[in-house]
Tab-separated table of C-alpha atoms in Angstrom:
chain	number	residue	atom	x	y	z
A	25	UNK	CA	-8.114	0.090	37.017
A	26	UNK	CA	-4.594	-0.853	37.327
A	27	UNK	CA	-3.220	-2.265	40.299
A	28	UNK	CA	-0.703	-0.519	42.406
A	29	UNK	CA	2.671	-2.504	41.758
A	30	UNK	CA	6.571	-1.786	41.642
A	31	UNK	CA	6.485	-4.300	38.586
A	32	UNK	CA	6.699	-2.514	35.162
A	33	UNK	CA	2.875	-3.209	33.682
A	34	UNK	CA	2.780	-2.979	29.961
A	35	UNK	CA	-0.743	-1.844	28.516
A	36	UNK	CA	-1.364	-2.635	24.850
A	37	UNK	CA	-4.451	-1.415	22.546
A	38	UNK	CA	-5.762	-1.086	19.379
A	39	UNK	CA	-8.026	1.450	18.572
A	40	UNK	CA	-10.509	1.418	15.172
A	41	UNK	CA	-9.516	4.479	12.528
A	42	UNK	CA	-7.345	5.334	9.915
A	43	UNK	CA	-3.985	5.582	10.681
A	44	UNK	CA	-3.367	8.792	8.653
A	45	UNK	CA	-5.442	10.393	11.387
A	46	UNK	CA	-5.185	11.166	15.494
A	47	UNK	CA	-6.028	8.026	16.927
A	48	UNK	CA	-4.021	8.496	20.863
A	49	UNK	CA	-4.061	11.883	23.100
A	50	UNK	CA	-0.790	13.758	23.007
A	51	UNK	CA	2.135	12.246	24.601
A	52	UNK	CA	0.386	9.056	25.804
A	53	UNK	CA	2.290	6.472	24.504
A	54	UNK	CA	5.762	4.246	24.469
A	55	UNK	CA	6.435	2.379	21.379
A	56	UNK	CA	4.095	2.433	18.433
A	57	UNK	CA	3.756	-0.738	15.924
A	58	UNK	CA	2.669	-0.362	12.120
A	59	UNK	CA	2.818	-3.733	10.436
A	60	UNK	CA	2.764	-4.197	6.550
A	61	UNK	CA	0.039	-1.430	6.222
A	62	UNK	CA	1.430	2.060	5.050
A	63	UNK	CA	2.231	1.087	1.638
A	64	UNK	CA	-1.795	1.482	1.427
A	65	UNK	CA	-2.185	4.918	0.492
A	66	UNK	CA	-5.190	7.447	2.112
A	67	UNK	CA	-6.972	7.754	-1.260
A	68	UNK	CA	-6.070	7.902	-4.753
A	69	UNK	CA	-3.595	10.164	-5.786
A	70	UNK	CA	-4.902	13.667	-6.010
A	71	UNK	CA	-3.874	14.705	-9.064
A	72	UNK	CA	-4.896	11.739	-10.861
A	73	UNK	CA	-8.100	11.919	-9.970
A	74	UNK	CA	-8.364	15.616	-10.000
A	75	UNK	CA	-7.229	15.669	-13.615
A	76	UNK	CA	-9.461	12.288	-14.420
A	77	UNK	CA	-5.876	10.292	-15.548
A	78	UNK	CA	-6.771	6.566	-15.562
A	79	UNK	CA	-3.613	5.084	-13.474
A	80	UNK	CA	-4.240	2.088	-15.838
A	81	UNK	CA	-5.239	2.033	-19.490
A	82	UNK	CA	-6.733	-0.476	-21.575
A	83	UNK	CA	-4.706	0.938	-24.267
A	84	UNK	CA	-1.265	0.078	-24.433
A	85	UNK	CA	0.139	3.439	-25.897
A	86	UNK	CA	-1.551	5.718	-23.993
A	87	UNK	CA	-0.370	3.966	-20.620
A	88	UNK	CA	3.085	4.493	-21.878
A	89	UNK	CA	2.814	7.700	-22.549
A	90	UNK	CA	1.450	8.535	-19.005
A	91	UNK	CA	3.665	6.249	-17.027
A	92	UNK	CA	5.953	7.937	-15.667
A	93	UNK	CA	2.821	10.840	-14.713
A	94	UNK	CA	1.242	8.000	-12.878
A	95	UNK	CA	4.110	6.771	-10.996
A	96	UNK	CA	5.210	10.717	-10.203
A	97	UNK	CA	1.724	10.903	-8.678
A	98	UNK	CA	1.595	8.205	-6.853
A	99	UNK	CA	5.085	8.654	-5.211
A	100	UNK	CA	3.680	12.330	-4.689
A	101	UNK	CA	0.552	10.602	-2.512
A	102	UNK	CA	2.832	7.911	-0.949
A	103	UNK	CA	5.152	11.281	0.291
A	104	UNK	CA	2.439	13.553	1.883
A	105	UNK	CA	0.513	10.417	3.510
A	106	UNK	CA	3.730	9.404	4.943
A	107	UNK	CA	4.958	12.583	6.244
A	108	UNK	CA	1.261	13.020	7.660
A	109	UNK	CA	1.639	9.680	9.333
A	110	UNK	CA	5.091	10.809	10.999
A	111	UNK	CA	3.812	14.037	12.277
A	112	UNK	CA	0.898	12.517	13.979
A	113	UNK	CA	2.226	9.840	15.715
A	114	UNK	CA	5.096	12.118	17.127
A	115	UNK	CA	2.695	13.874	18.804
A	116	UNK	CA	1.450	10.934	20.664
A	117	UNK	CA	4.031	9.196	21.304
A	118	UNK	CA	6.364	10.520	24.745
A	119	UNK	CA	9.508	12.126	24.623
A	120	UNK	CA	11.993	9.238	23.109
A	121	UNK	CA	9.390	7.379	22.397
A	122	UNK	CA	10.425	4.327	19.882
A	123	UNK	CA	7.785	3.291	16.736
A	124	UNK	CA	8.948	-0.002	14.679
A	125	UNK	CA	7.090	0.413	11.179
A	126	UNK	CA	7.287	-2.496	7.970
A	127	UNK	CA	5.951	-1.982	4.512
A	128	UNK	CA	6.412	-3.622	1.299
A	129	UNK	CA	9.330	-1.350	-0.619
A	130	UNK	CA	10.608	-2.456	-4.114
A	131	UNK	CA	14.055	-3.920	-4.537
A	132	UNK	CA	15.412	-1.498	-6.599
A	133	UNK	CA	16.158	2.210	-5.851
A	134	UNK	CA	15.840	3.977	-8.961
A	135	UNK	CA	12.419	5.068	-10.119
A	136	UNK	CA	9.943	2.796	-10.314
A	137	UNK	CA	9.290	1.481	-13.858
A	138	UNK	CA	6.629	-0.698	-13.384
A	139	UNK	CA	2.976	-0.499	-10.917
A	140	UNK	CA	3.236	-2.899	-7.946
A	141	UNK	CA	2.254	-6.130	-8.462
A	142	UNK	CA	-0.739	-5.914	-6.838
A	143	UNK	CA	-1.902	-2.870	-8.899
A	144	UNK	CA	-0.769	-4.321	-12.065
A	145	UNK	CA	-2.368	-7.944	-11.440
A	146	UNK	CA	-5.757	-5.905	-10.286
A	147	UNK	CA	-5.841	-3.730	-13.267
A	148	UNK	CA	-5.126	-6.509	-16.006
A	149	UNK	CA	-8.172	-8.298	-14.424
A	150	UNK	CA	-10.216	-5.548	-14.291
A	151	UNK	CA	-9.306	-4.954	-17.952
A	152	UNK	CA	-10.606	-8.453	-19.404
A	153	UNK	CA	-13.756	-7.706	-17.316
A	154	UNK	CA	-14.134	-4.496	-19.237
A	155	UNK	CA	-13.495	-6.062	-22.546
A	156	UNK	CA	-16.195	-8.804	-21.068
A	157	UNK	CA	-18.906	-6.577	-20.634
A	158	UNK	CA	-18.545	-7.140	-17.042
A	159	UNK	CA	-17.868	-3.369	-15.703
A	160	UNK	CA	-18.141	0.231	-17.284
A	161	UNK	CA	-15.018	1.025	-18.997
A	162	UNK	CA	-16.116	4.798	-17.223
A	163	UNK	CA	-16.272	2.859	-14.205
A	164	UNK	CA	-12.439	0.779	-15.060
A	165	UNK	CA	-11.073	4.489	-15.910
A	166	UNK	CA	-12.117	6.064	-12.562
A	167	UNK	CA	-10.795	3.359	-10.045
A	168	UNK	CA	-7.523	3.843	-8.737
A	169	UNK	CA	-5.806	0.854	-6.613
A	170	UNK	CA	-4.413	3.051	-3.573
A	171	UNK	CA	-1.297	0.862	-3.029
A	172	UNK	CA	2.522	2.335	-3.894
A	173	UNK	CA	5.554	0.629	-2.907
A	174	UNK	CA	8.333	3.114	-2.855
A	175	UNK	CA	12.190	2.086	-2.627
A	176	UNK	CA	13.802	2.249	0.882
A	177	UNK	CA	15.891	5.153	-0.234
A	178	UNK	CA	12.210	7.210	-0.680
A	179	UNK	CA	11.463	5.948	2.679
A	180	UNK	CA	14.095	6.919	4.301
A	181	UNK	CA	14.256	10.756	2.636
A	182	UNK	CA	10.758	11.093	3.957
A	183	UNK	CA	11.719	9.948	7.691
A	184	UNK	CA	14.857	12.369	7.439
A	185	UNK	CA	12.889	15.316	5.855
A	186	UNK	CA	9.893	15.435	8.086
A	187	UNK	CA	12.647	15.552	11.029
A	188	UNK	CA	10.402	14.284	14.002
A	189	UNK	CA	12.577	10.655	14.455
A	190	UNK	CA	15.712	9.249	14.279
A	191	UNK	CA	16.444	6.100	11.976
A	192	UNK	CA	17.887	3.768	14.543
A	193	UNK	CA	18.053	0.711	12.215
A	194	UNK	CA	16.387	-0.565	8.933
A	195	UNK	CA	16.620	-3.672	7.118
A	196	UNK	CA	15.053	-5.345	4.452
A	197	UNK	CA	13.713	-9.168	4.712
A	198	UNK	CA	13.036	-10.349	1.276
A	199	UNK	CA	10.253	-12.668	1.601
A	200	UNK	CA	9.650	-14.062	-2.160
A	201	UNK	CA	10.131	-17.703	-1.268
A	202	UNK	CA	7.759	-17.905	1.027
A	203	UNK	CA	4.800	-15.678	-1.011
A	204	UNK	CA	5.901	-18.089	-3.554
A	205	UNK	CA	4.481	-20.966	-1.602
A	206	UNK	CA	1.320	-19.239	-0.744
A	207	UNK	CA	0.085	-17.991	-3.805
A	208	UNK	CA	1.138	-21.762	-5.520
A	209	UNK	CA	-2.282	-22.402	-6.360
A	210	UNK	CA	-5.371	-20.361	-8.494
A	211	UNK	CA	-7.426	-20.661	-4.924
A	212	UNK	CA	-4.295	-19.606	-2.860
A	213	UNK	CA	-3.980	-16.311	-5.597
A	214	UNK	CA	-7.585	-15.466	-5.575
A	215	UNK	CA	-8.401	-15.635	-1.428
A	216	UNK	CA	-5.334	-13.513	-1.309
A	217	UNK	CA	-6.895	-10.596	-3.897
A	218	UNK	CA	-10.116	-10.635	-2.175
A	219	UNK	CA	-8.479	-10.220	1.750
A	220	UNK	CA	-6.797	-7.287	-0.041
A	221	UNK	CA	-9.042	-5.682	-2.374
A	222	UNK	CA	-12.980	-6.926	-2.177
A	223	UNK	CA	-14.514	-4.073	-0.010
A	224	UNK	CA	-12.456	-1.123	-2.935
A	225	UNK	CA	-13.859	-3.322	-5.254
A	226	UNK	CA	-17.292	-3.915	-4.407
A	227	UNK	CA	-17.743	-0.605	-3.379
A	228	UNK	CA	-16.591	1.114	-6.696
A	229	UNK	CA	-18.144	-1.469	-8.774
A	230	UNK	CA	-20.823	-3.032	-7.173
A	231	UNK	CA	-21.423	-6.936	-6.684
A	232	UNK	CA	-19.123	-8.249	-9.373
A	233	UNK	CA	-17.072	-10.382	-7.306
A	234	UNK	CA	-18.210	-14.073	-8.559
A	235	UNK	CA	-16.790	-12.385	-12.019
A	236	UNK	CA	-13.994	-11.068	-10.575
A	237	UNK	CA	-12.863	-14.780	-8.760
A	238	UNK	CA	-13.298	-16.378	-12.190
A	239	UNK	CA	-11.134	-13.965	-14.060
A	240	UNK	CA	-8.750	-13.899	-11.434
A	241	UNK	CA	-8.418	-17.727	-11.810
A	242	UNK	CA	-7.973	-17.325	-15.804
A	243	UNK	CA	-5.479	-14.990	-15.092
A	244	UNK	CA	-3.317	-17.047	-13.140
A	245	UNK	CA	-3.776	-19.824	-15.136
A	246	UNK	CA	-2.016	-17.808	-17.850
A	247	UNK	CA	0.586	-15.766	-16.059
A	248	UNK	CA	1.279	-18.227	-12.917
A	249	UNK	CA	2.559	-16.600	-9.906
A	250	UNK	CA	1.869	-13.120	-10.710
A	251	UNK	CA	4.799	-11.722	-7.357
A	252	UNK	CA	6.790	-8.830	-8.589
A	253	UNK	CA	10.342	-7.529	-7.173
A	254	UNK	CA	8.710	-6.033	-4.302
A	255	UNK	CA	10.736	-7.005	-0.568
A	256	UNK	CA	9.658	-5.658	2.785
A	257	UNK	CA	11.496	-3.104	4.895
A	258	UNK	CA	11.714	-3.149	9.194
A	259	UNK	CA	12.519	0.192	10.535
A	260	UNK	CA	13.095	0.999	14.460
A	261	UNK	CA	12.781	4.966	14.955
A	262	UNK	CA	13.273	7.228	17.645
A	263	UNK	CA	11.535	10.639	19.031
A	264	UNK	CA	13.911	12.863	18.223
């Protein structure tokens, strides 16, 4: 129990869920912090996998031809899973509450003409373990890397649209240099792949991650640093 004092007393918590669902009671809390998470998506974009469209294919024709459907539908997700994640937390949060949310954004605020890097870099080694006999191509065709990282202009439509807070300030912190540094190395590259990505991977394909490291490590050996023009965006919002 908490003490009786004049002093302000600041509680903190973190509670185990998703974050696209209710994790608080209504109207229970002050300020809300999402760090470098909601570029993850919920799931795979629905009408991807609904329609069984690879989001990357082996062959380089056909994943020109669906591009732009892939990056539609991912942007699509990226929309309703952010507007969910908005509407939710407005309920729990108290009347002028504040919420200070970062993400990784691209640079650039036309459409997207590329995957993320992270996508991409997953995908291209998933490929050579394909071609490898490693995985099923079935299997390769069916996996989906939930990750999109819209511009801040997308962002910031979404915010204004869903109408439950006000954009008090947002600024994007461009933080190649220092990625740079800490993906210098194959080892450095690889830990980082399997923080982000071994429990999708291991749990769509199985135990294939001793193959996975070592054509991770190829890959870098032929590409180098693998970072694309991705930057991260710091927004402070307000209950409206």
């Amino acid at each position: 129990m908490l003490r009786q004092s004049n002093e302000h007393v600041v509680v903190t918590g973190i509670t185990p869920g998703s974050f696209y669902e209710r994790l608080y009671t209504s109207d229970s809390l002050h300020l809300v912090c999402s760090s470098n998470s909601l570029h993850w998506l919920s799931k795979a974009p629905e009408d991807l996998f609904r329609n069984l469209i690879p989001a990357y294919d082996m062959d380089k024709d056909a994943r020109r031809q669906r591009h732009r459907l892939v990056l539609e539908a991912y942007a699509k997700q990226f929309r309703k899973d952010f507007t969910n994640f908005l509407k939710l937390r407005a309920k729990e949060l108290v009347s002028k509450g504040r919420m200070v949310v970062s993400l990784v954004v691209r640079r650039s605020d036309v459409t997207a003409t590329k995957f993320s890097y992270l996508s991409r870099t997953i995908s291209q080694i998933l490929s050579v373990m394909v071609s490898e006999g490693v995985i099923d191509k079935e299997k390769f065709d069916s996996f989906y890397v939930p990750v999109y990282e819209p511009s801040s202009k997308e962002v910031r439509e979404t915010i204004e649209e869903e109408g439950s807070f006000s954009i008090k300030e947002m600024q994007v912190h461009d933080p190649t240099t220092d990625m740079n540094n800490a993906l210098s190395t194959p080892s450095k590259f690889v830990n980082l792949l399997r923080a982000l990505c071994e429990p999708i991977l291991v749990q769509h394909f199985g135990d294939v991650m001793y193959e996975f490291v070592s054509a991770a490590e190829r890959h870098w050996s032929l590409e180098g640093n693998l970072l694309g023009p991705y930057a991260m965006l710091a927004i402070s919002l307000a209950k409206a």
